[in-house]
mmCIF file of C-alpha atoms and ligand atoms in Angstrom:
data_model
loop_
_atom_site.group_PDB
_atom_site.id
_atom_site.type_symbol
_atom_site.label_atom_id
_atom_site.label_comp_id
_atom_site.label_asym_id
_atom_site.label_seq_id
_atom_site.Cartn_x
_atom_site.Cartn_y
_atom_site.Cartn_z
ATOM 1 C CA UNK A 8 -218.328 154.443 -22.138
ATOM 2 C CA UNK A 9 -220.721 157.688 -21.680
ATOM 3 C CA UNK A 10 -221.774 159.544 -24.488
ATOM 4 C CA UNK A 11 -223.407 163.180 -24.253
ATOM 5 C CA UNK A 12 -224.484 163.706 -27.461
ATOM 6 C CA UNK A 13 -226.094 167.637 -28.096
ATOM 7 C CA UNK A 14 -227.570 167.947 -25.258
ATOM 8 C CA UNK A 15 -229.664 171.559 -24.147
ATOM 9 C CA UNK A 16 -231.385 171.743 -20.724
ATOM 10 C CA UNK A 17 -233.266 174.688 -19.942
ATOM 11 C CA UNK A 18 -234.417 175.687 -16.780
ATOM 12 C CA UNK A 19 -237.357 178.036 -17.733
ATOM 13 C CA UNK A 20 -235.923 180.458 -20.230
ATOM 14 C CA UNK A 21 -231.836 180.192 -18.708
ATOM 15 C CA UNK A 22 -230.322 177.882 -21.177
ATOM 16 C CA UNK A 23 -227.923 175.716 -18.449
ATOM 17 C CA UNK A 24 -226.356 173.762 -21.007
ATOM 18 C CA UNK A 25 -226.221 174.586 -24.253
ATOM 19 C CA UNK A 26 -225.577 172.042 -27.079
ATOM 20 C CA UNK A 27 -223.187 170.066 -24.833
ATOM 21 C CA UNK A 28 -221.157 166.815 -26.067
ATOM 22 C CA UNK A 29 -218.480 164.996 -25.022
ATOM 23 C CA UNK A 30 -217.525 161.419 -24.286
ATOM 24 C CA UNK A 31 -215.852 159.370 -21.656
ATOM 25 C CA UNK A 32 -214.011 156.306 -22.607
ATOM 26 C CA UNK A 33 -213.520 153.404 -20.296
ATOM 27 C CA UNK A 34 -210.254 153.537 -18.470
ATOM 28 C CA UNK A 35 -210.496 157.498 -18.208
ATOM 29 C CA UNK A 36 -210.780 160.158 -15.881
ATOM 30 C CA UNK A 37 -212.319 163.200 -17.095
ATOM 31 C CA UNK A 38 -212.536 166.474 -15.165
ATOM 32 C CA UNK A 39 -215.295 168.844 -16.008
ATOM 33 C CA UNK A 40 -214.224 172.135 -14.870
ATOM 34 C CA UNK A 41 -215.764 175.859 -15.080
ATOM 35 C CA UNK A 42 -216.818 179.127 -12.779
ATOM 36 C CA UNK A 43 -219.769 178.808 -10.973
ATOM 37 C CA UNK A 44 -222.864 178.256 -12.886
ATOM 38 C CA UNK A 45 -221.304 177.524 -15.856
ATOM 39 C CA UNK A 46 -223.522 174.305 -16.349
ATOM 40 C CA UNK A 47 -221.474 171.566 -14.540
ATOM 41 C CA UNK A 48 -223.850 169.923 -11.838
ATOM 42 C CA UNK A 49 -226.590 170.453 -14.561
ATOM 43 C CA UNK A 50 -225.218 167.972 -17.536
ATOM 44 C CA UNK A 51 -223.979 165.934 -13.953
ATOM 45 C CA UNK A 52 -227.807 165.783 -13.401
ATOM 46 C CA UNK A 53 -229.283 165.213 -17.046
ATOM 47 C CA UNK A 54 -226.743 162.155 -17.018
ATOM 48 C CA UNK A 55 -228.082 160.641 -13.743
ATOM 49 C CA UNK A 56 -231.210 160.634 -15.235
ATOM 50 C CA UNK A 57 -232.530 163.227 -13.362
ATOM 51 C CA UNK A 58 -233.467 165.675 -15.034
ATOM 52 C CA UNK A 59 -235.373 165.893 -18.722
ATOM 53 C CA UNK A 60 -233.110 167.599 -21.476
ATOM 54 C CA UNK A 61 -233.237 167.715 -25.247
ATOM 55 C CA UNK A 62 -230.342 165.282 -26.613
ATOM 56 C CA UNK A 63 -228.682 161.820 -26.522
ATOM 57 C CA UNK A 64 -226.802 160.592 -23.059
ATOM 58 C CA UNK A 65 -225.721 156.950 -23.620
ATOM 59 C CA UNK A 66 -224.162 154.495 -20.767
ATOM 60 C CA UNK A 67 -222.736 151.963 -22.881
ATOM 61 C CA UNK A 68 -224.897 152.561 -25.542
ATOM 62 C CA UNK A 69 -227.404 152.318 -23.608
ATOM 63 C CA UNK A 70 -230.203 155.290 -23.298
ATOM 64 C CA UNK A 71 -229.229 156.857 -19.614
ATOM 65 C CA UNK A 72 -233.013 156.570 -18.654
ATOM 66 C CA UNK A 73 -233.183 152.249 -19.363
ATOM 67 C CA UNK A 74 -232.636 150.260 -16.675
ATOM 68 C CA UNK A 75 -229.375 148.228 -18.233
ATOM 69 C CA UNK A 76 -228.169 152.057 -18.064
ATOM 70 C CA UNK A 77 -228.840 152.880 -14.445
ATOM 71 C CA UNK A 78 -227.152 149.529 -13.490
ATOM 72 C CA UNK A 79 -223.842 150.147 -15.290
ATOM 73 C CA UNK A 80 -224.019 153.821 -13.603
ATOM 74 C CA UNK A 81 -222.740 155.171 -10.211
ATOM 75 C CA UNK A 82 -223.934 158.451 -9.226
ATOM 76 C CA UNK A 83 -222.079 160.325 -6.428
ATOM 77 C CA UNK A 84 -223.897 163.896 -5.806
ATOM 78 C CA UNK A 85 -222.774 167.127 -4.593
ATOM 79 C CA UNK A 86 -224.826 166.630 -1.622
ATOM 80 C CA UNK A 87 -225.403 163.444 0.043
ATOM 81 C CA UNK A 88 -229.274 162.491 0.195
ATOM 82 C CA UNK A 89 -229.390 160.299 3.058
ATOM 83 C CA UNK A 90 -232.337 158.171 4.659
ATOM 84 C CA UNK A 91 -232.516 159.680 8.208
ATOM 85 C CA UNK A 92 -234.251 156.427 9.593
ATOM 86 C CA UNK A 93 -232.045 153.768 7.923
ATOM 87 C CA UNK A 94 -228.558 153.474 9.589
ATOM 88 C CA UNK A 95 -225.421 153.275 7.456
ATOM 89 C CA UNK A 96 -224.842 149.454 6.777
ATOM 90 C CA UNK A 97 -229.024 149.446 6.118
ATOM 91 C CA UNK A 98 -228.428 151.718 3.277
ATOM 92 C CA UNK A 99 -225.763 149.486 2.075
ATOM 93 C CA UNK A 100 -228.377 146.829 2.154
ATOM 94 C CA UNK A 101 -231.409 149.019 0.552
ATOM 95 C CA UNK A 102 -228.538 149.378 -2.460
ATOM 96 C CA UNK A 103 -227.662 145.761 -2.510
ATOM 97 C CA UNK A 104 -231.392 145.052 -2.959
ATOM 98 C CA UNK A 105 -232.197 148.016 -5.520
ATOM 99 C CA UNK A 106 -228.710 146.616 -7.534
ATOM 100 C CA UNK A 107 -230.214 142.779 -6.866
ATOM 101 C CA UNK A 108 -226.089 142.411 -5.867
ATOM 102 C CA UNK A 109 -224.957 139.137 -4.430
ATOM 103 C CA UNK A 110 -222.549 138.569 -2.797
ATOM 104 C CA UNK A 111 -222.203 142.184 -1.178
ATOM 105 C CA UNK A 112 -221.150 142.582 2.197
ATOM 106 C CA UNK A 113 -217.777 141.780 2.080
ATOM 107 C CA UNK A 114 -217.589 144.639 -0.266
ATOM 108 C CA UNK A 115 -219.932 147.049 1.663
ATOM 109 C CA UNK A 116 -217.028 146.056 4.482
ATOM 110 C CA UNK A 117 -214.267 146.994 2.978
ATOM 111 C CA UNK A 118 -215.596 150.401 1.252
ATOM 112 C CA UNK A 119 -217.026 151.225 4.888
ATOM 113 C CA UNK A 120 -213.257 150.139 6.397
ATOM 114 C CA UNK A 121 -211.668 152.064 3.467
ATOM 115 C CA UNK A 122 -213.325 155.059 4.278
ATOM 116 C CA UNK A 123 -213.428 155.129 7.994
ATOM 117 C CA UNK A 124 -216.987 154.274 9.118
ATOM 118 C CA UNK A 125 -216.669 150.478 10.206
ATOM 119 C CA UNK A 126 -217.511 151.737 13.311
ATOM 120 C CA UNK A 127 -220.269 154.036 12.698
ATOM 121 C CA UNK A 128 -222.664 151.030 10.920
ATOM 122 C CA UNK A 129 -225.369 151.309 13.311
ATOM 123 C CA UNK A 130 -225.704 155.149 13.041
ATOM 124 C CA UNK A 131 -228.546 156.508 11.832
ATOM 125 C CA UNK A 132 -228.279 158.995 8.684
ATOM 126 C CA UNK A 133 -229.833 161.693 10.312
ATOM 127 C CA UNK A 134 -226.791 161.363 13.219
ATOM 128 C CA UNK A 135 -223.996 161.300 10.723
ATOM 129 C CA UNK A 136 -221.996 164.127 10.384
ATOM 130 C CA UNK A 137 -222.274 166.353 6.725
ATOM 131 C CA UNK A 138 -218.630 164.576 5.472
ATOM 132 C CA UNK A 139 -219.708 161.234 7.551
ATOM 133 C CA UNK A 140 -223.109 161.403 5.122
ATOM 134 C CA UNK A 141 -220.698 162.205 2.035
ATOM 135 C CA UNK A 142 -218.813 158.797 2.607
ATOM 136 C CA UNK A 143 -221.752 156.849 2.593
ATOM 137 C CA UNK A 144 -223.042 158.625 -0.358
ATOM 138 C CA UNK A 145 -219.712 157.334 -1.765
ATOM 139 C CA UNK A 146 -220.086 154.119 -0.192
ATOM 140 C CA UNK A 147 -223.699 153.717 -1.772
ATOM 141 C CA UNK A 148 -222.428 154.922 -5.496
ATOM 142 C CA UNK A 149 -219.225 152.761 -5.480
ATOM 143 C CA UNK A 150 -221.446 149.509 -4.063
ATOM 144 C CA UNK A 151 -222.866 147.961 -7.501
ATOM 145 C CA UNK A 152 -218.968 148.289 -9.126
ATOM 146 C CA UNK A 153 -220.585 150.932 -11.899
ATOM 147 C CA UNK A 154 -218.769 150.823 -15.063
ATOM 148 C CA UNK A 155 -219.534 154.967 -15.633
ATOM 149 C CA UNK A 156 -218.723 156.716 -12.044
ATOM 150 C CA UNK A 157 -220.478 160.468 -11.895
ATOM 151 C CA UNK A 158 -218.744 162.421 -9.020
ATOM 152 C CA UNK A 159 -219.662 165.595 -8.520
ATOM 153 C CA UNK A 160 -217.518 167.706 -6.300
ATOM 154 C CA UNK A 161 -216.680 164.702 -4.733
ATOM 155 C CA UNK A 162 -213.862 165.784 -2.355
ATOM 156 C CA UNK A 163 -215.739 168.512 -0.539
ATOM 157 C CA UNK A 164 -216.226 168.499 2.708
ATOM 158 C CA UNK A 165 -214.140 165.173 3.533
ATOM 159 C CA UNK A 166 -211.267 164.894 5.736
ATOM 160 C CA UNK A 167 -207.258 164.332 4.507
ATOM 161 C CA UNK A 168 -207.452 160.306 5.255
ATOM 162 C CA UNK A 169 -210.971 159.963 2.893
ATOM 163 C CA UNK A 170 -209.785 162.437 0.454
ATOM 164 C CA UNK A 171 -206.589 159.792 -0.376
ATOM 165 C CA UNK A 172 -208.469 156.631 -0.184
ATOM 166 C CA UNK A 173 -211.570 158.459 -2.418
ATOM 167 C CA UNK A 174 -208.343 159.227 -5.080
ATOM 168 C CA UNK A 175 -206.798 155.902 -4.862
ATOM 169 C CA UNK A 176 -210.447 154.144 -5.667
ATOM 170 C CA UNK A 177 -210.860 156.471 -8.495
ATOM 171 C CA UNK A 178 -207.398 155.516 -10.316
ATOM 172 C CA UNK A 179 -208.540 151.514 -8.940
ATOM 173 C CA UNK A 180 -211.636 152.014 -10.990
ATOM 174 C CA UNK A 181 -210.028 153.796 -13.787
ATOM 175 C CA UNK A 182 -207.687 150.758 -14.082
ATOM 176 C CA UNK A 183 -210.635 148.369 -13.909
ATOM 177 C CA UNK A 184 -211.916 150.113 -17.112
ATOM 178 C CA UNK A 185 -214.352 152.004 -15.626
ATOM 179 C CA UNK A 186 -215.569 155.490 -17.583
ATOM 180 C CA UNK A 187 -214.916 158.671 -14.545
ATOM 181 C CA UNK A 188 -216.320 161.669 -15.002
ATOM 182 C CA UNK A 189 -215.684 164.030 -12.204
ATOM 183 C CA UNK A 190 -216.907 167.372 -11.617
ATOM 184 C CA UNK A 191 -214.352 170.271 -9.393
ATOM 185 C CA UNK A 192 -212.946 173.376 -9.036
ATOM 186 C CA UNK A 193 -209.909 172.052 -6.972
ATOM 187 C CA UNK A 194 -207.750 171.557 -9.584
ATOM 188 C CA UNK A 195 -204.643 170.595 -7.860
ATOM 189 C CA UNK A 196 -206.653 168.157 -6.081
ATOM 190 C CA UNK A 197 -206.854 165.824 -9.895
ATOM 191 C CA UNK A 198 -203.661 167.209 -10.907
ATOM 192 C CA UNK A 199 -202.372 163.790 -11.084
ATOM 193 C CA UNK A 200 -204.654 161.715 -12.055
ATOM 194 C CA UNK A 201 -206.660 163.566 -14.932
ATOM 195 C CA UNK A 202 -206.705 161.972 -18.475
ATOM 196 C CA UNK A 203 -209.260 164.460 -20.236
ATOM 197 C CA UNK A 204 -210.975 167.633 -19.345
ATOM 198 C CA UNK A 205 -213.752 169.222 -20.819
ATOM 199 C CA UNK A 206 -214.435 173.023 -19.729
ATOM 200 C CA UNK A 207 -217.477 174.642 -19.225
ATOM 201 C CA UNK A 208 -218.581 178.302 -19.371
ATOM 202 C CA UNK A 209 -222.153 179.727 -19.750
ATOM 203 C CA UNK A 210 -223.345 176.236 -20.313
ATOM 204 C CA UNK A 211 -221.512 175.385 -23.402
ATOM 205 C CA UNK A 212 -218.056 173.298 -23.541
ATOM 206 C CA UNK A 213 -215.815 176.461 -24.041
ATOM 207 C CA UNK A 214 -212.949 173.885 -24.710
ATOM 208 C CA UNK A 215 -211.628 169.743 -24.307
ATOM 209 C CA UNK A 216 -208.467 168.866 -24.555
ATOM 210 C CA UNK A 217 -206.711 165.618 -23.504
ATOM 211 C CA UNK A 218 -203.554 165.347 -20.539
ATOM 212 C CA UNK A 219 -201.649 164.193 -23.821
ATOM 213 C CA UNK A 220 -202.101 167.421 -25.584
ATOM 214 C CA UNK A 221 -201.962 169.744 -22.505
ATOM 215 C CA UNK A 222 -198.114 168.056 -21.980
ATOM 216 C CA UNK A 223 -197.543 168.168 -25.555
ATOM 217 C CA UNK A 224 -198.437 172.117 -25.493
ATOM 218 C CA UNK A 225 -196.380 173.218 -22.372
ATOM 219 C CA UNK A 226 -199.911 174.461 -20.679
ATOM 220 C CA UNK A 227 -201.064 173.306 -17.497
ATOM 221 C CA UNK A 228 -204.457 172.636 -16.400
ATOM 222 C CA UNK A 229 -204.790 175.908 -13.979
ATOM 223 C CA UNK A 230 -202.909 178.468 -17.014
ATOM 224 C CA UNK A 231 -205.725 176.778 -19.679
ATOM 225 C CA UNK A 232 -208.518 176.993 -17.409
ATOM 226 C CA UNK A 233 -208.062 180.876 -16.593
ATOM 227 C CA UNK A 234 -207.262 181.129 -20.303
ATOM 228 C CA UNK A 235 -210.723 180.052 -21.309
ATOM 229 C CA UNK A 236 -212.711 181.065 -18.963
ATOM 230 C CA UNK A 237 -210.869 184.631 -18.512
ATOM 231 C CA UNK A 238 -211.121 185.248 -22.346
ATOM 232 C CA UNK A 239 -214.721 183.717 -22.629
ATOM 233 C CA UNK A 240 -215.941 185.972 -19.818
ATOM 234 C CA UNK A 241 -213.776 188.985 -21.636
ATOM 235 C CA UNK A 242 -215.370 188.199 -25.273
ATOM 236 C CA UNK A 243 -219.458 187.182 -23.578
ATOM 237 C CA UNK A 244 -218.313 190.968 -22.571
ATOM 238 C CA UNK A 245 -217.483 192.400 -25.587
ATOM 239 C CA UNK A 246 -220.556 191.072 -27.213
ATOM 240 C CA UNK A 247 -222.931 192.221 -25.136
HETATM 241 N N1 ATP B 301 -233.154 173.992 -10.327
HETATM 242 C C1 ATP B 301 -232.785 175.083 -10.990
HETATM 243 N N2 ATP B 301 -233.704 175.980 -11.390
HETATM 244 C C2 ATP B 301 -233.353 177.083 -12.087
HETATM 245 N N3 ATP B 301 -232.075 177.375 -12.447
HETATM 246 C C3 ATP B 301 -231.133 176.517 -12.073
HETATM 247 C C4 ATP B 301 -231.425 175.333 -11.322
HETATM 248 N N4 ATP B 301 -230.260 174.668 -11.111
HETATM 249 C C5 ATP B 301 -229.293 175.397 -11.678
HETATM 250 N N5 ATP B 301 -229.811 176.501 -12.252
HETATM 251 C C6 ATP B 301 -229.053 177.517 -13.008
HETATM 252 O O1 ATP B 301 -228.409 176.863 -14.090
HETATM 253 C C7 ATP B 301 -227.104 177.390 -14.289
HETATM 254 C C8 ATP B 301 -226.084 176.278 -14.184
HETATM 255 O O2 ATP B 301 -226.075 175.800 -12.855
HETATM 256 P P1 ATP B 301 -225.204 174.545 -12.397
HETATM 257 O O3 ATP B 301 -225.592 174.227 -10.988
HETATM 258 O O4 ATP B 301 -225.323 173.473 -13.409
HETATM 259 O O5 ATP B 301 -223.734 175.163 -12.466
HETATM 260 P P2 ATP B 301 -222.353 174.599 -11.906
HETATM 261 O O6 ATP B 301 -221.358 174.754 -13.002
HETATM 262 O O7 ATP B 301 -222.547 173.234 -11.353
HETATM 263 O O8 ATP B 301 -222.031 175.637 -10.752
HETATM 264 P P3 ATP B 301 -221.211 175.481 -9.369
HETATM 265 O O9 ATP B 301 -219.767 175.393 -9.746
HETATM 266 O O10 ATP B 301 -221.535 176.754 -8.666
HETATM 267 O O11 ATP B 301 -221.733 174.263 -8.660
HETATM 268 C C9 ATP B 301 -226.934 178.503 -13.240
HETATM 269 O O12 ATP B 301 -227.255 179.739 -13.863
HETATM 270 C C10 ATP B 301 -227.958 178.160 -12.180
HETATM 271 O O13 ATP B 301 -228.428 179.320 -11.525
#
């Protein structure tokens, strides 16, 4: 389970989230959706542990900054930080040995098979191509079996074939009882799979509501987003 509990992050004087909670509870996928710069990759960030923010964020009750925290937590960025000197199956080993996993490769195997880069294990990072680095960032995050999953734009970039197997993984972890929290503006890309969304706008949570309560409304998830953020932008307007 993740917990963001009241947490502000301020980036000099620009508040970049403001007050923010929400939770994640195992077994669901939550979108986080708002306009550009409305605080997304930020509260992404603060829960990765890295960056410092005033606030709670607990991993399964954990504090996100412990170590029993970071092992329970998979962090997939926006954009891939590879090592240019290791090749891709030695960064599956440098995460086996940060993780102290056992038993790995046959796993590192099959997420490198799932997502099309069997054949590219001796590349170095710096060779890969900019969606070839994203699927080993994916490969790398999805290694340790993390019981919270951060993805943060995750389908970006990647081609039709990753895209499916990335979405099929996500509901396979979501059925394993894993917490997702994933982080897009393509909403017809989650369309199906979505359990909870929480939307940002200027850095606050603007609204949250659950698939359950969408259905039970008549809304979907495109006519609520434009809603809030539409009428948000309209009223920030009016105030000023
Ligand atoms: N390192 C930084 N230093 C200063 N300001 C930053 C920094 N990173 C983000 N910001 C600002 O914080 C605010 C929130 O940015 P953030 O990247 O969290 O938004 P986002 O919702 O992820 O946007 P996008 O959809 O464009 O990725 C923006 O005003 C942005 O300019």
């Amino acid at each position: 389970m993740l917990s963001v509990i009241d947490v502000t992050k301020k980036y000099g004087k620009l508040i970049a989230n403001d007050h923010v909670s929400f939770e994640v509870h195992p077994g669901d996928i939550s979108i986080l959706l708002g306009p550009n710069g409305a605080g997304k990759s930020t509260i992404i960030k603060c829960i990765a542990g890295l960056l410092k923010f005033n606030g709670m964020i607990l991993i399964n009750k954990n504090e996100n900054k412990s170590l029993p925290a970071k092992r329970d937590l998979g962090y997939i960025p926006e954009m891939p930080a590879l090592y240019d000197m290791l090749t891709v199956w030695e960064h599956m080993e440098f995460i086996a040995r940060a993780y102290s996993l056992t038993d790995w490769k046959d796993r590192a195997e099959m997420l490198l098979e799932r997502l099309e880069l069997d054949d590219k294990k001796k590349k170095l990072g710096s060779d890969l191509s900019k969606g070839m680095q994203q699927k080993v960032s994916i490969c790398c995050g999805l290694l340790p079996q993390p019981k919270v999953i951060l993805l943060d734009e995750p389908l970006v970039g990647l081609d039709p074939h990753a895209i499916k197997e990335l979405k099929n993984m996500i509901v396979e972890y979501k059925n394993e009882g894993a917490a997702i929290l994933i982080s897009t503006h393509m909403l017809d890309s989650v369309a199906d799979f979505w359990d909870s969304t929480n939307i940002m706008m200027d850095g606050r949570i603007a609204a949250k509501r659950t698939r359950k309560e969408i259905e039970g409304s008549g809304e979907n998830l495109e006519d609520l987003f434009f809603k809030i953020t539409e009428k948000e932008k309209s009223t920030v307007g009016e105030e000023r």
